[in-house]
Amino acid sequence: MLTAHAITKTFGANAAVDGVSFTVQRGTITGLIGPNGAGKTTLFNCLAGALKPTSGRLEFEGSRIDGLSPDRIFRRGLARTFQIPRPFPEMTVLENVMLAPVGQAGERFWANWLTPAGVAAQERVLVEKARHWIDFVGLSHLAPEPARVLSGGQRKLLELARVLMADPRLILLDEPGAGVNPALLDTIVARIEALNAQGITFLIIEHNMDLVMSLCRPILVMAQGRLLLTGTAEEVQADPRVVEAYLGGAPV
Ligand SMILES: Nc1ncnc2c1ncn2[C@@H]1O[C@H](COP(=O)(O)OP(=O)(O)OP(=O)(O)O)[C@@H](O)[C@H]1O
Ligand SMILES: [Mg+2]
């Protein structure tokens, strides 16, 4: 579904991502782990179009996506959430979800022909859809509240609802479990599993090893910008290179 060929991203003399090649198979929940500073988020930024790779090639469902804008990649069905979600604090949860950039080109094109009633109907469809996903992530009771009242975990769920507006086929999650209390973490895991059962593929960066080991197969391990290995939870846990990478880097 997604193929990365020798992706490199340098910042000055520092190669944050250094010749990384891998594939994500459709239908999987693929994990991406590695110590702090390994280059995981930088790789996500390249995949989602926020950063242009210095070199290398990215293919999503058979088409090149490296160099496309984040919006174009999002509209093609590849969505990402942020390590630190930043919703618009004074807008409501519902408004934040409705802001997802879906179908805007179409709206601009049709706007001149649509009657006010048509625009209102379109708006109602958007509200319905936003409410559906807000309900799905368990935030219905907070839909009319400003996003600033949300906890860290609830912000992660808001992000998930927001990207689901685009009907993505592949979702990149950057640390969905970070700073999330255990009860909410169970909700997040259950929602990922439900979406995966509906056919959505995931690539997940996560430091919570219980979450990774139970949810992800296969698991990619990065260290110092490079892909160290790919394997099942058992293979990764048993590999001395992984232990070494974590001991050599900052603590998890
Ligand atoms: N915009 C940037 N400019 C310069 N250096 C950067 C930039 N973004 C990341 N880096 C550097 O690239 C390296 C990889 O960072 P990255 O955030 O991708 O790591 P990570 O694996 O996501 O770490 P963490 O687990 O802490 O989130 C680090 O050395 C970081 O300082
Ligand atoms: Mg990161």
PDB file of C-alpha atoms and ligand atoms in Angstrom:
ATOM      1  CA  MET A   1       0.000   0.000   0.000  1.00  0.00           C
ATOM      2  CA  LEU A   2       2.792   2.386   0.956  1.00  0.00           C
ATOM      3  CA  THR A   3       6.379   1.992  -0.153  1.00  0.00           C
ATOM      4  CA  ALA A   4       9.335   4.101   0.919  1.00  0.00           C
ATOM      5  CA  HIS A   5      12.499   3.807  -1.188  1.00  0.00           C
ATOM      6  CA  ALA A   6      15.702   5.078   0.459  1.00  0.00           C
ATOM      7  CA  ILE A   7      14.107   8.097   2.132  1.00  0.00           C
ATOM      8  CA  THR A   8      16.624  10.578   3.499  1.00  0.00           C
ATOM      9  CA  LYS A   9      15.896  13.869   5.251  1.00  0.00           C
ATOM     10  CA  THR A  10      18.799  15.996   6.362  1.00  0.00           C
ATOM     11  CA  PHE A  11      18.769  19.113   8.546  1.00  0.00           C
ATOM     12  CA  GLY A  12      22.101  20.793   7.884  1.00  0.00           C
ATOM     13  CA  ALA A  13      24.711  18.099   8.427  1.00  0.00           C
ATOM     14  CA  ASN A  14      22.348  15.897  10.453  1.00  0.00           C
ATOM     15  CA  ALA A  15      20.543  13.073   8.638  1.00  0.00           C
ATOM     16  CA  ALA A  16      17.388  12.739  10.764  1.00  0.00           C
ATOM     17  CA  VAL A  17      16.190  10.027   8.357  1.00  0.00           C
ATOM     18  CA  ASP A  18      18.961   8.173   6.590  1.00  0.00           C
ATOM     19  CA  GLY A  19      18.133   5.942   3.624  1.00  0.00           C
ATOM     20  CA  VAL A  20      15.022   4.311   5.065  1.00  0.00           C
ATOM     21  CA  SER A  21      13.159   1.761   2.917  1.00  0.00           C
ATOM     22  CA  PHE A  22      10.071  -0.171   3.994  1.00  0.00           C
ATOM     23  CA  THR A  23       6.569  -1.152   2.952  1.00  0.00           C
ATOM     24  CA  VAL A  24       3.267  -0.995   4.764  1.00  0.00           C
ATOM     25  CA  GLN A  25       0.939  -3.818   3.705  1.00  0.00           C
ATOM     26  CA  ARG A  26      -2.751  -3.034   3.295  1.00  0.00           C
ATOM     27  CA  GLY A  27      -4.851  -4.179   6.239  1.00  0.00           C
ATOM     28  CA  THR A  28      -2.042  -4.166   8.807  1.00  0.00           C
ATOM     29  CA  ILE A  29      -1.487  -2.184  11.968  1.00  0.00           C
ATOM     30  CA  THR A  30       2.218  -1.605  11.463  1.00  0.00           C
ATOM     31  CA  GLY A  31       4.246  -0.267  14.384  1.00  0.00           C
ATOM     32  CA  LEU A  32       7.188   2.155  14.271  1.00  0.00           C
ATOM     33  CA  ILE A  33       9.355   2.279  17.364  1.00  0.00           C
ATOM     34  CA  GLY A  34      12.786   3.565  18.324  1.00  0.00           C
ATOM     35  CA  PRO A  35      14.454   5.756  20.936  1.00  0.00           C
ATOM     36  CA  ASN A  36      13.888   9.526  21.176  1.00  0.00           C
ATOM     37  CA  GLY A  37      15.430  11.328  18.225  1.00  0.00           C
ATOM     38  CA  ALA A  38      15.492   8.180  16.039  1.00  0.00           C
ATOM     39  CA  GLY A  39      13.767  10.071  13.222  1.00  0.00           C
ATOM     40  CA  LYS A  40      10.254   8.615  13.508  1.00  0.00           C
ATOM     41  CA  THR A  41       8.325  11.901  13.415  1.00  0.00           C
ATOM     42  CA  THR A  42      10.590  13.252  10.669  1.00  0.00           C
ATOM     43  CA  LEU A  43       9.778  10.152   8.617  1.00  0.00           C
ATOM     44  CA  PHE A  44       6.030  10.754   9.230  1.00  0.00           C
ATOM     45  CA  ASN A  45       6.473  14.367   8.128  1.00  0.00           C
ATOM     46  CA  CYS A  46       7.984  13.110   4.881  1.00  0.00           C
ATOM     47  CA  LEU A  47       5.185  10.572   4.336  1.00  0.00           C
ATOM     48  CA  ALA A  48       2.447  13.142   4.997  1.00  0.00           C
ATOM     49  CA  GLY A  49       4.018  15.913   2.905  1.00  0.00           C
ATOM     50  CA  ALA A  50       4.876  18.280   5.772  1.00  0.00           C
ATOM     51  CA  LEU A  51       8.554  17.857   4.823  1.00  0.00           C
ATOM     52  CA  LYS A  52       9.980  17.135   1.402  1.00  0.00           C
ATOM     53  CA  PRO A  53      12.488  14.271   1.581  1.00  0.00           C
ATOM     54  CA  THR A  54      16.035  15.314   0.662  1.00  0.00           C
ATOM     55  CA  SER A  55      16.146  12.189  -1.491  1.00  0.00           C
ATOM     56  CA  GLY A  56      14.230   8.974  -2.021  1.00  0.00           C
ATOM     57  CA  ARG A  57      10.831   8.020  -3.372  1.00  0.00           C
ATOM     58  CA  LEU A  58       7.414   7.444  -1.800  1.00  0.00           C
ATOM     59  CA  GLU A  59       4.562   5.524  -3.406  1.00  0.00           C
ATOM     60  CA  PHE A  60       1.048   5.314  -2.035  1.00  0.00           C
ATOM     61  CA  GLU A  61      -1.285   2.862  -3.789  1.00  0.00           C
ATOM     62  CA  GLY A  62       1.009   2.840  -6.801  1.00  0.00           C
ATOM     63  CA  SER A  63       1.439   6.627  -7.251  1.00  0.00           C
ATOM     64  CA  ARG A  64       4.339   8.869  -6.315  1.00  0.00           C
ATOM     65  CA  ILE A  65       3.459  11.146  -3.389  1.00  0.00           C
ATOM     66  CA  ASP A  66       6.844  12.624  -2.432  1.00  0.00           C
ATOM     67  CA  GLY A  67       6.782  16.340  -3.114  1.00  0.00           C
ATOM     68  CA  LEU A  68       2.958  16.611  -2.956  1.00  0.00           C
ATOM     69  CA  SER A  69       1.444  19.067  -0.453  1.00  0.00           C
ATOM     70  CA  PRO A  70      -0.003  17.728   2.822  1.00  0.00           C
ATOM     71  CA  ASP A  71      -3.519  18.611   1.590  1.00  0.00           C
ATOM     72  CA  ARG A  72      -3.148  16.637  -1.631  1.00  0.00           C
ATOM     73  CA  ILE A  73      -1.796  13.614   0.230  1.00  0.00           C
ATOM     74  CA  PHE A  74      -4.616  13.882   2.796  1.00  0.00           C
ATOM     75  CA  ARG A  75      -7.230  14.011   0.032  1.00  0.00           C
ATOM     76  CA  ARG A  76      -5.716  10.908  -1.568  1.00  0.00           C
ATOM     77  CA  GLY A  77      -6.548   8.949   1.554  1.00  0.00           C
ATOM     78  CA  LEU A  78      -3.350   9.136   3.610  1.00  0.00           C
ATOM     79  CA  ALA A  79      -4.012  10.967   6.879  1.00  0.00           C
ATOM     80  CA  ARG A  80      -1.785  11.676   9.866  1.00  0.00           C
ATOM     81  CA  THR A  81      -2.239  12.804  13.440  1.00  0.00           C
ATOM     82  CA  PHE A  82       0.276  14.909  15.336  1.00  0.00           C
ATOM     83  CA  GLN A  83       2.511  13.938  18.259  1.00  0.00           C
ATOM     84  CA  ILE A  84       1.212  17.073  20.003  1.00  0.00           C
ATOM     85  CA  PRO A  85      -2.325  17.831  18.766  1.00  0.00           C
ATOM     86  CA  ARG A  86      -3.140  21.531  18.559  1.00  0.00           C
ATOM     87  CA  PRO A  87      -6.874  22.002  18.017  1.00  0.00           C
ATOM     88  CA  PHE A  88      -8.198  25.559  17.699  1.00  0.00           C
ATOM     89  CA  PRO A  89      -8.786  26.160  21.417  1.00  0.00           C
ATOM     90  CA  GLU A  90     -11.748  28.548  21.192  1.00  0.00           C
ATOM     91  CA  MET A  91     -13.603  26.593  18.519  1.00  0.00           C
ATOM     92  CA  THR A  92     -15.886  23.781  19.609  1.00  0.00           C
ATOM     93  CA  VAL A  93     -15.006  20.133  19.244  1.00  0.00           C
ATOM     94  CA  LEU A  94     -17.622  19.885  16.471  1.00  0.00           C
ATOM     95  CA  GLU A  95     -16.188  22.895  14.617  1.00  0.00           C
ATOM     96  CA  ASN A  96     -12.652  21.528  14.907  1.00  0.00           C
ATOM     97  CA  VAL A  97     -13.717  18.230  13.345  1.00  0.00           C
ATOM     98  CA  MET A  98     -15.629  20.038  10.579  1.00  0.00           C
ATOM     99  CA  LEU A  99     -12.463  21.945   9.687  1.00  0.00           C
ATOM    100  CA  ALA A 100     -10.836  18.830   8.205  1.00  0.00           C
ATOM    101  CA  PRO A 101      -9.955  19.751   4.611  1.00  0.00           C
ATOM    102  CA  VAL A 102     -12.365  17.447   2.779  1.00  0.00           C
ATOM    103  CA  GLY A 103     -13.956  18.220  -0.551  1.00  0.00           C
ATOM    104  CA  GLN A 104     -13.049  21.901  -0.447  1.00  0.00           C
ATOM    105  CA  ALA A 105     -11.998  22.033  -4.088  1.00  0.00           C
ATOM    106  CA  GLY A 106     -15.413  20.642  -5.016  1.00  0.00           C
ATOM    107  CA  GLU A 107     -17.152  23.197  -2.824  1.00  0.00           C
ATOM    108  CA  ARG A 108     -15.289  26.050  -4.460  1.00  0.00           C
ATOM    109  CA  PHE A 109     -16.168  24.750  -7.896  1.00  0.00           C
ATOM    110  CA  TRP A 110     -19.863  24.217  -7.186  1.00  0.00           C
ATOM    111  CA  ALA A 111     -20.391  27.264  -4.954  1.00  0.00           C
ATOM    112  CA  ASN A 112     -21.525  29.514  -7.845  1.00  0.00           C
ATOM    113  CA  TRP A 113     -24.214  27.071  -8.950  1.00  0.00           C
ATOM    114  CA  LEU A 114     -25.508  25.912  -5.607  1.00  0.00           C
ATOM    115  CA  THR A 115     -28.658  27.477  -4.250  1.00  0.00           C
ATOM    116  CA  PRO A 116     -28.613  28.563  -0.595  1.00  0.00           C
ATOM    117  CA  ALA A 117     -30.748  25.500   0.121  1.00  0.00           C
ATOM    118  CA  GLY A 118     -28.125  23.327  -1.577  1.00  0.00           C
ATOM    119  CA  VAL A 119     -25.336  24.859   0.506  1.00  0.00           C
ATOM    120  CA  ALA A 120     -27.369  24.290   3.656  1.00  0.00           C
ATOM    121  CA  ALA A 121     -27.960  20.662   2.669  1.00  0.00           C
ATOM    122  CA  GLN A 122     -24.240  20.162   2.077  1.00  0.00           C
ATOM    123  CA  GLU A 123     -23.481  21.731   5.451  1.00  0.00           C
ATOM    124  CA  ARG A 124     -25.965  19.363   7.120  1.00  0.00           C
ATOM    125  CA  VAL A 125     -24.222  16.359   5.573  1.00  0.00           C
ATOM    126  CA  LEU A 126     -20.894  17.645   6.911  1.00  0.00           C
ATOM    127  CA  VAL A 127     -22.349  18.167  10.410  1.00  0.00           C
ATOM    128  CA  GLU A 128     -23.877  14.676  10.357  1.00  0.00           C
ATOM    129  CA  LYS A 129     -20.569  13.152   9.355  1.00  0.00           C
ATOM    130  CA  ALA A 130     -18.641  15.103  11.990  1.00  0.00           C
ATOM    131  CA  ARG A 131     -21.145  14.035  14.663  1.00  0.00           C
ATOM    132  CA  HIS A 132     -20.833  10.417  13.553  1.00  0.00           C
ATOM    133  CA  TRP A 133     -17.050  10.393  14.048  1.00  0.00           C
ATOM    134  CA  ILE A 134     -17.207  12.405  17.279  1.00  0.00           C
ATOM    135  CA  ASP A 135     -19.654   9.816  18.566  1.00  0.00           C
ATOM    136  CA  PHE A 136     -17.388   7.000  17.334  1.00  0.00           C
ATOM    137  CA  VAL A 137     -14.426   8.292  19.385  1.00  0.00           C
ATOM    138  CA  GLY A 138     -16.659   8.832  22.430  1.00  0.00           C
ATOM    139  CA  LEU A 139     -16.603  12.630  22.577  1.00  0.00           C
ATOM    140  CA  SER A 140     -20.311  13.350  21.889  1.00  0.00           C
ATOM    141  CA  HIS A 141     -20.827  14.934  25.293  1.00  0.00           C
ATOM    142  CA  LEU A 142     -18.033  17.420  24.511  1.00  0.00           C
ATOM    143  CA  ALA A 143     -19.117  18.317  20.948  1.00  0.00           C
ATOM    144  CA  PRO A 144     -20.401  21.827  21.894  1.00  0.00           C
ATOM    145  CA  GLU A 145     -17.475  22.598  24.234  1.00  0.00           C
ATOM    146  CA  PRO A 146     -14.441  24.650  23.242  1.00  0.00           C
ATOM    147  CA  ALA A 147     -11.500  22.355  22.414  1.00  0.00           C
ATOM    148  CA  ARG A 148      -9.407  23.996  25.149  1.00  0.00           C
ATOM    149  CA  VAL A 149     -11.279  22.001  27.824  1.00  0.00           C
ATOM    150  CA  LEU A 150     -10.082  18.656  26.405  1.00  0.00           C
ATOM    151  CA  SER A 151      -7.482  16.540  28.183  1.00  0.00           C
ATOM    152  CA  GLY A 152      -4.416  15.282  26.310  1.00  0.00           C
ATOM    153  CA  GLY A 153      -6.092  11.952  25.606  1.00  0.00           C
ATOM    154  CA  GLN A 154      -9.306  13.592  24.441  1.00  0.00           C
ATOM    155  CA  ARG A 155      -7.271  15.755  22.044  1.00  0.00           C
ATOM    156  CA  LYS A 156      -5.827  12.573  20.531  1.00  0.00           C
ATOM    157  CA  LEU A 157      -9.381  11.300  20.018  1.00  0.00           C
ATOM    158  CA  LEU A 158     -10.423  14.633  18.481  1.00  0.00           C
ATOM    159  CA  GLU A 159      -7.519  14.294  16.044  1.00  0.00           C
ATOM    160  CA  LEU A 160      -8.672  10.822  15.108  1.00  0.00           C
ATOM    161  CA  ALA A 161     -12.233  12.072  14.472  1.00  0.00           C
ATOM    162  CA  ARG A 162     -10.843  14.941  12.395  1.00  0.00           C
ATOM    163  CA  VAL A 163      -8.787  12.737  10.071  1.00  0.00           C
ATOM    164  CA  LEU A 164     -11.654  10.238   9.694  1.00  0.00           C
ATOM    165  CA  MET A 165     -13.648  13.004   7.954  1.00  0.00           C
ATOM    166  CA  ALA A 166     -11.488  12.418   4.869  1.00  0.00           C
ATOM    167  CA  ASP A 167     -12.348   8.683   4.660  1.00  0.00           C
ATOM    168  CA  PRO A 168      -8.660   7.767   4.830  1.00  0.00           C
ATOM    169  CA  ARG A 169      -7.439   4.318   3.853  1.00  0.00           C
ATOM    170  CA  LEU A 170      -4.107   4.704   5.673  1.00  0.00           C
ATOM    171  CA  ILE A 171      -3.744   6.570   8.977  1.00  0.00           C
ATOM    172  CA  LEU A 172      -0.406   7.525  10.511  1.00  0.00           C
ATOM    173  CA  LEU A 173      -0.682   7.968  14.288  1.00  0.00           C
ATOM    174  CA  ASP A 174       2.182   9.713  16.108  1.00  0.00           C
ATOM    175  CA  GLU A 175       2.187   8.454  19.706  1.00  0.00           C
ATOM    176  CA  PRO A 176      -1.551   7.951  20.221  1.00  0.00           C
ATOM    177  CA  GLY A 177      -0.850   6.701  23.751  1.00  0.00           C
ATOM    178  CA  ALA A 178       1.461   9.491  24.980  1.00  0.00           C
ATOM    179  CA  GLY A 179       0.085  11.311  28.026  1.00  0.00           C
ATOM    180  CA  VAL A 180      -3.179   9.386  27.875  1.00  0.00           C
ATOM    181  CA  ASN A 181      -4.715   7.898  31.037  1.00  0.00           C
ATOM    182  CA  PRO A 182      -5.216   4.102  31.055  1.00  0.00           C
ATOM    183  CA  ALA A 183      -9.026   4.215  30.645  1.00  0.00           C
ATOM    184  CA  LEU A 184      -8.821   6.505  27.631  1.00  0.00           C
ATOM    185  CA  LEU A 185      -5.948   4.432  26.246  1.00  0.00           C
ATOM    186  CA  ASP A 186      -8.301   1.418  26.157  1.00  0.00           C
ATOM    187  CA  THR A 187     -10.792   3.522  24.163  1.00  0.00           C
ATOM    188  CA  ILE A 188      -8.114   4.554  21.690  1.00  0.00           C
ATOM    189  CA  VAL A 189      -6.899   0.969  21.224  1.00  0.00           C
ATOM    190  CA  ALA A 190     -10.469  -0.301  20.750  1.00  0.00           C
ATOM    191  CA  ARG A 191     -11.176   2.409  18.163  1.00  0.00           C
ATOM    192  CA  ILE A 192      -7.998   1.598  16.214  1.00  0.00           C
ATOM    193  CA  GLU A 193      -8.963  -2.095  16.197  1.00  0.00           C
ATOM    194  CA  ALA A 194     -12.533  -1.313  15.072  1.00  0.00           C
ATOM    195  CA  LEU A 195     -11.298   0.892  12.210  1.00  0.00           C
ATOM    196  CA  ASN A 196      -8.753  -1.730  11.196  1.00  0.00           C
ATOM    197  CA  ALA A 197     -11.531  -4.352  11.109  1.00  0.00           C
ATOM    198  CA  GLN A 198     -13.372  -2.000   8.716  1.00  0.00           C
ATOM    199  CA  GLY A 199     -10.351  -2.090   6.414  1.00  0.00           C
ATOM    200  CA  ILE A 200      -8.306   0.961   7.456  1.00  0.00           C
ATOM    201  CA  THR A 201      -4.546   0.394   7.549  1.00  0.00           C
ATOM    202  CA  PHE A 202      -2.428   1.984  10.295  1.00  0.00           C
ATOM    203  CA  LEU A 203       1.181   2.961  10.805  1.00  0.00           C
ATOM    204  CA  ILE A 204       1.686   3.837  14.461  1.00  0.00           C
ATOM    205  CA  ILE A 205       4.603   5.483  16.256  1.00  0.00           C
ATOM    206  CA  GLU A 206       4.423   4.608  19.929  1.00  0.00           C
ATOM    207  CA  HIS A 207       6.665   4.385  22.989  1.00  0.00           C
ATOM    208  CA  ASN A 208       4.156   2.394  25.056  1.00  0.00           C
ATOM    209  CA  MET A 209       5.544  -1.104  24.465  1.00  0.00           C
ATOM    210  CA  ASP A 210       2.457  -2.917  25.791  1.00  0.00           C
ATOM    211  CA  LEU A 211       0.358  -1.065  23.248  1.00  0.00           C
ATOM    212  CA  VAL A 212       2.809  -1.704  20.403  1.00  0.00           C
ATOM    213  CA  MET A 213       3.351  -5.357  21.194  1.00  0.00           C
ATOM    214  CA  SER A 214      -0.365  -6.138  21.499  1.00  0.00           C
ATOM    215  CA  LEU A 215      -1.601  -4.047  18.569  1.00  0.00           C
ATOM    216  CA  CYS A 216       1.119  -3.931  15.916  1.00  0.00           C
ATOM    217  CA  ARG A 217       2.326  -6.477  13.399  1.00  0.00           C
ATOM    218  CA  PRO A 218       4.835  -6.062  11.934  1.00  0.00           C
ATOM    219  CA  ILE A 219       6.964  -3.619  13.890  1.00  0.00           C
ATOM    220  CA  LEU A 220       9.629  -1.412  12.292  1.00  0.00           C
ATOM    221  CA  VAL A 221      12.503  -0.335  14.517  1.00  0.00           C
ATOM    222  CA  MET A 222      14.417   2.883  13.817  1.00  0.00           C
ATOM    223  CA  ALA A 223      17.583   4.143  15.499  1.00  0.00           C
ATOM    224  CA  GLN A 224      19.707   7.152  14.580  1.00  0.00           C
ATOM    225  CA  GLY A 225      17.816   7.791  11.377  1.00  0.00           C
ATOM    226  CA  ARG A 226      18.094   4.243  10.078  1.00  0.00           C
ATOM    227  CA  LEU A 227      15.766   1.293   9.886  1.00  0.00           C
ATOM    228  CA  LEU A 228      17.310  -1.278  12.192  1.00  0.00           C
ATOM    229  CA  LEU A 229      14.953  -4.188  11.539  1.00  0.00           C
ATOM    230  CA  THR A 230      11.385  -5.257  10.880  1.00  0.00           C
ATOM    231  CA  GLY A 231       9.767  -8.115  12.735  1.00  0.00           C
ATOM    232  CA  THR A 232       6.983  -9.446  14.914  1.00  0.00           C
ATOM    233  CA  ALA A 233       6.721  -8.387  18.563  1.00  0.00           C
ATOM    234  CA  GLU A 234       8.566 -11.564  19.591  1.00  0.00           C
ATOM    235  CA  GLU A 235      11.352 -11.043  17.059  1.00  0.00           C
ATOM    236  CA  VAL A 236      11.809  -7.391  17.990  1.00  0.00           C
ATOM    237  CA  GLN A 237      11.853  -8.085  21.716  1.00  0.00           C
ATOM    238  CA  ALA A 238      14.402 -10.870  21.304  1.00  0.00           C
ATOM    239  CA  ASP A 239      16.780  -8.870  19.084  1.00  0.00           C
ATOM    240  CA  PRO A 240      19.922  -7.636  20.872  1.00  0.00           C
ATOM    241  CA  ARG A 241      20.226  -4.697  18.407  1.00  0.00           C
ATOM    242  CA  VAL A 242      16.938  -3.287  19.693  1.00  0.00           C
ATOM    243  CA  VAL A 243      18.017  -3.453  23.330  1.00  0.00           C
ATOM    244  CA  GLU A 244      21.304  -1.844  22.388  1.00  0.00           C
ATOM    245  CA  ALA A 245      19.583   0.956  20.455  1.00  0.00           C
ATOM    246  CA  TYR A 246      17.435   1.839  23.455  1.00  0.00           C
ATOM    247  CA  LEU A 247      20.304   1.626  25.929  1.00  0.00           C
ATOM    248  CA  GLY A 248      22.524   3.701  23.655  1.00  0.00           C
ATOM    249  CA  GLY A 249      19.864   6.378  23.189  1.00  0.00           C
ATOM    250  CA  ALA A 250      17.739   8.270  25.667  1.00  0.00           C
ATOM    251  CA  PRO A 251      15.559   6.146  27.990  1.00  0.00           C
ATOM    252  CA  VAL A 252      12.096   5.293  26.694  1.00  0.00           C
TER     253      VAL A 252
HETATM  254  N1  LIG B   1      12.884  20.816  11.911  1.00  0.00           N
HETATM  255  C1  LIG B   1      14.033  20.296  12.349  1.00  0.00           C
HETATM  256  N2  LIG B   1      15.200  20.975  12.242  1.00  0.00           N
HETATM  257  C2  LIG B   1      16.359  20.435  12.663  1.00  0.00           C
HETATM  258  N3  LIG B   1      16.467  19.230  13.231  1.00  0.00           N
HETATM  259  C3  LIG B   1      15.344  18.510  13.372  1.00  0.00           C
HETATM  260  C4  LIG B   1      14.073  18.988  12.951  1.00  0.00           C
HETATM  261  N4  LIG B   1      13.127  18.047  13.218  1.00  0.00           N
HETATM  262  C5  LIG B   1      13.801  17.027  13.798  1.00  0.00           C
HETATM  263  N5  LIG B   1      15.118  17.291  13.888  1.00  0.00           N
HETATM  264  C6  LIG B   1      16.140  16.386  14.431  1.00  0.00           C
HETATM  265  O1  LIG B   1      15.990  15.153  13.775  1.00  0.00           O
HETATM  266  C7  LIG B   1      16.218  14.074  14.680  1.00  0.00           C
HETATM  267  C8  LIG B   1      15.021  13.159  14.686  1.00  0.00           C
HETATM  268  O2  LIG B   1      13.919  13.809  15.325  1.00  0.00           O
HETATM  269  P1  LIG B   1      12.456  13.194  15.335  1.00  0.00           P
HETATM  270  O3  LIG B   1      11.561  14.202  15.972  1.00  0.00           O
HETATM  271  O4  LIG B   1      12.103  12.727  13.992  1.00  0.00           O
HETATM  272  O5  LIG B   1      12.645  11.945  16.309  1.00  0.00           O
HETATM  273  P2  LIG B   1      11.559  10.954  16.927  1.00  0.00           P
HETATM  274  O6  LIG B   1      12.044   9.592  16.630  1.00  0.00           O
HETATM  275  O7  LIG B   1      10.208  11.331  16.508  1.00  0.00           O
HETATM  276  O8  LIG B   1      11.752  11.212  18.508  1.00  0.00           O
HETATM  277  P3  LIG B   1      10.667  11.197  19.708  1.00  0.00           P
HETATM  278  O9  LIG B   1      10.482   9.754  20.049  1.00  0.00           O
HETATM  279  O10 LIG B   1      11.361  11.933  20.801  1.00  0.00           O
HETATM  280  O11 LIG B   1       9.423  11.877  19.230  1.00  0.00           O
HETATM  281  C9  LIG B   1      16.545  14.698  16.025  1.00  0.00           C
HETATM  282  O12 LIG B   1      17.945  14.774  16.131  1.00  0.00           O
HETATM  283  C10 LIG B   1      15.943  16.070  15.899  1.00  0.00           C
HETATM  284  O13 LIG B   1      16.609  16.987  16.712  1.00  0.00           O
HETATM  285 MG    MG B   2       8.512  11.953  17.475  1.00  0.00          MG
END
